[in-house]
CSV table of C-alpha atoms in Angstrom, one decimal:
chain,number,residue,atom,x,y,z
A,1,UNK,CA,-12.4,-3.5,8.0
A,2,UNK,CA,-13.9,-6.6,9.1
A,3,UNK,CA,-12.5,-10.5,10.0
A,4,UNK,CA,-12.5,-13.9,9.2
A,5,UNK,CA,-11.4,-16.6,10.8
A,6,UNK,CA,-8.6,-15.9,12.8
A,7,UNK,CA,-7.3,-12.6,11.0
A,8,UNK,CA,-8.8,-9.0,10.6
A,9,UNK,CA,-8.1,-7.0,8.2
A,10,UNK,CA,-8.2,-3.2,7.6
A,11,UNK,CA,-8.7,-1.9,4.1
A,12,UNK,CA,-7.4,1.8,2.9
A,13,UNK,CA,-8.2,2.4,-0.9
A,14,UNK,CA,-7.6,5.9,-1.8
A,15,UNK,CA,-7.7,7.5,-5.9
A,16,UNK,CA,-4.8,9.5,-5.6
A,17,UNK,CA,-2.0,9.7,-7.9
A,18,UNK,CA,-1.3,6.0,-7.6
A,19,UNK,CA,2.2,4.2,-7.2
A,20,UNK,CA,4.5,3.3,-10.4
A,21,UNK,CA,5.3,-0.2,-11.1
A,22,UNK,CA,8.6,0.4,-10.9
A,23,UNK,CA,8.1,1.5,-7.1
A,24,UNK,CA,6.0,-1.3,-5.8
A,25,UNK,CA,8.8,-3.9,-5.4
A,26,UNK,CA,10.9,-1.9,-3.8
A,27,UNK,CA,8.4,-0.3,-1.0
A,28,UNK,CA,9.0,-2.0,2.0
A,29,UNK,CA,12.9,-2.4,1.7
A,30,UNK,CA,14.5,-0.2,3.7
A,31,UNK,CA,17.6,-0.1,2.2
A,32,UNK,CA,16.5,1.1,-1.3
A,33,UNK,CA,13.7,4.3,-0.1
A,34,UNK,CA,11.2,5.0,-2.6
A,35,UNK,CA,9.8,8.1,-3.0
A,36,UNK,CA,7.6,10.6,-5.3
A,37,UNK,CA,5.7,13.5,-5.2
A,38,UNK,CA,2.5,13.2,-3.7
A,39,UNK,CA,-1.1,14.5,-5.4
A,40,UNK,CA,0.1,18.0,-3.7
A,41,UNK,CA,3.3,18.2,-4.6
A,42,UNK,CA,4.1,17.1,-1.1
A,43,UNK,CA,7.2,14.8,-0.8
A,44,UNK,CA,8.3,12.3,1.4
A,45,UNK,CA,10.7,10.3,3.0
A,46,UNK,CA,10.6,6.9,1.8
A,47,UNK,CA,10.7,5.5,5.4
A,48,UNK,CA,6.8,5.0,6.0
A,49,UNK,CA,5.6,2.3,4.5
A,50,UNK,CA,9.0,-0.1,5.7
A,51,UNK,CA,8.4,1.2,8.5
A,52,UNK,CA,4.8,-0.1,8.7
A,53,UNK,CA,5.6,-3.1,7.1
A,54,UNK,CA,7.9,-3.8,10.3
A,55,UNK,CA,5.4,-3.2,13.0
A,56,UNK,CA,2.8,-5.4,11.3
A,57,UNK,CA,5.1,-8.3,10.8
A,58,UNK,CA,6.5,-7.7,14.8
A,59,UNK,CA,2.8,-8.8,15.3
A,60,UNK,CA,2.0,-11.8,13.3
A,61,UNK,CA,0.8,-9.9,10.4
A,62,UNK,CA,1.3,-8.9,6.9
A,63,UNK,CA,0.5,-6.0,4.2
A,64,UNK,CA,-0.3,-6.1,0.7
A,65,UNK,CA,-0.3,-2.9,-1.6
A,66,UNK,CA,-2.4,-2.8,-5.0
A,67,UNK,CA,-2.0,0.1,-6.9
A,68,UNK,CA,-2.6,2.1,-10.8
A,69,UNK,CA,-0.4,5.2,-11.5
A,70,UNK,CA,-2.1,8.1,-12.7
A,71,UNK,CA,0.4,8.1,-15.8
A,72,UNK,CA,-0.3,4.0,-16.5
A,73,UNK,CA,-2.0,4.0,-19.5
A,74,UNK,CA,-5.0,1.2,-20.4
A,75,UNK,CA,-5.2,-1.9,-23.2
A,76,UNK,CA,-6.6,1.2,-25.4
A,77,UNK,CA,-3.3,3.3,-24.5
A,78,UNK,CA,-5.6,6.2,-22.4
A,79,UNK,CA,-5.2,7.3,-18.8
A,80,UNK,CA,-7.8,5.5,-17.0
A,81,UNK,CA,-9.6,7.3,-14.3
A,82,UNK,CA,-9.6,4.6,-11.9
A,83,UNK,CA,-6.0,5.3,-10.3
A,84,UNK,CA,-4.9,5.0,-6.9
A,85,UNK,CA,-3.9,2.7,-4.6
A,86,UNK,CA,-5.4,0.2,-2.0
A,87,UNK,CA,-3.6,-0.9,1.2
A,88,UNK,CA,-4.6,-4.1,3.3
A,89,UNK,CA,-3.4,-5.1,6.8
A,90,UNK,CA,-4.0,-8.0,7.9
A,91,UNK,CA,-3.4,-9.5,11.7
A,92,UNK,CA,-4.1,-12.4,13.9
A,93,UNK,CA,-7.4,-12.1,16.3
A,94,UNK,CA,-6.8,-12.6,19.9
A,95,UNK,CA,-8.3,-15.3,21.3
A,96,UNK,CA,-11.3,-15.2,22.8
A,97,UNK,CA,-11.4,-14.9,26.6
């Protein structure tokens, strides 16, 4: 977390299982839910992450997503062990009083 300027920012980086490609356009639409299996099997609804994208906008903000699937393969054609995905929201400061 931290700020600049008039924004701050909170930064989630996790090395879970990752999100495809072919997800990551489609994430915050809420008319085409995305959804996979999570690292425990555990599955979702899709919703979340529109859902988020929503409240952030609602308050002057935005979200970005940056992400390697587990199953993306490197230039050398291996599974690379840096996989996950990292999450940044960033909003407008309030001015100071």
């Amino acid at each position: 977390a931290g700020a600049l300027g008039d924004q701050a920012w909170i930064r989630v980086e996790d090395n879970g299982i990752g999100i495809p490609k072919s997800i990551l356009p489609q994430i915050f639409h809420a008319s085409r839910p995305t959804t996979r299996q999570g690292t425990s099997d555990e599955s979702g609804s899709g919703f979340g992450m529109p859902l988020v994208k929503t409240f952030v906008e609602k308050f002057g903000g935005d979200i970005s997503i940056m992400s390697r699937d587990v199953g993306e393969k490197d230039e050398n054609g291996q599974d690379p062990r840096d996989h996950g995905t990292i999450i940044t929201v960033r909003l407008k400061r309030s001015p100071s009083a």
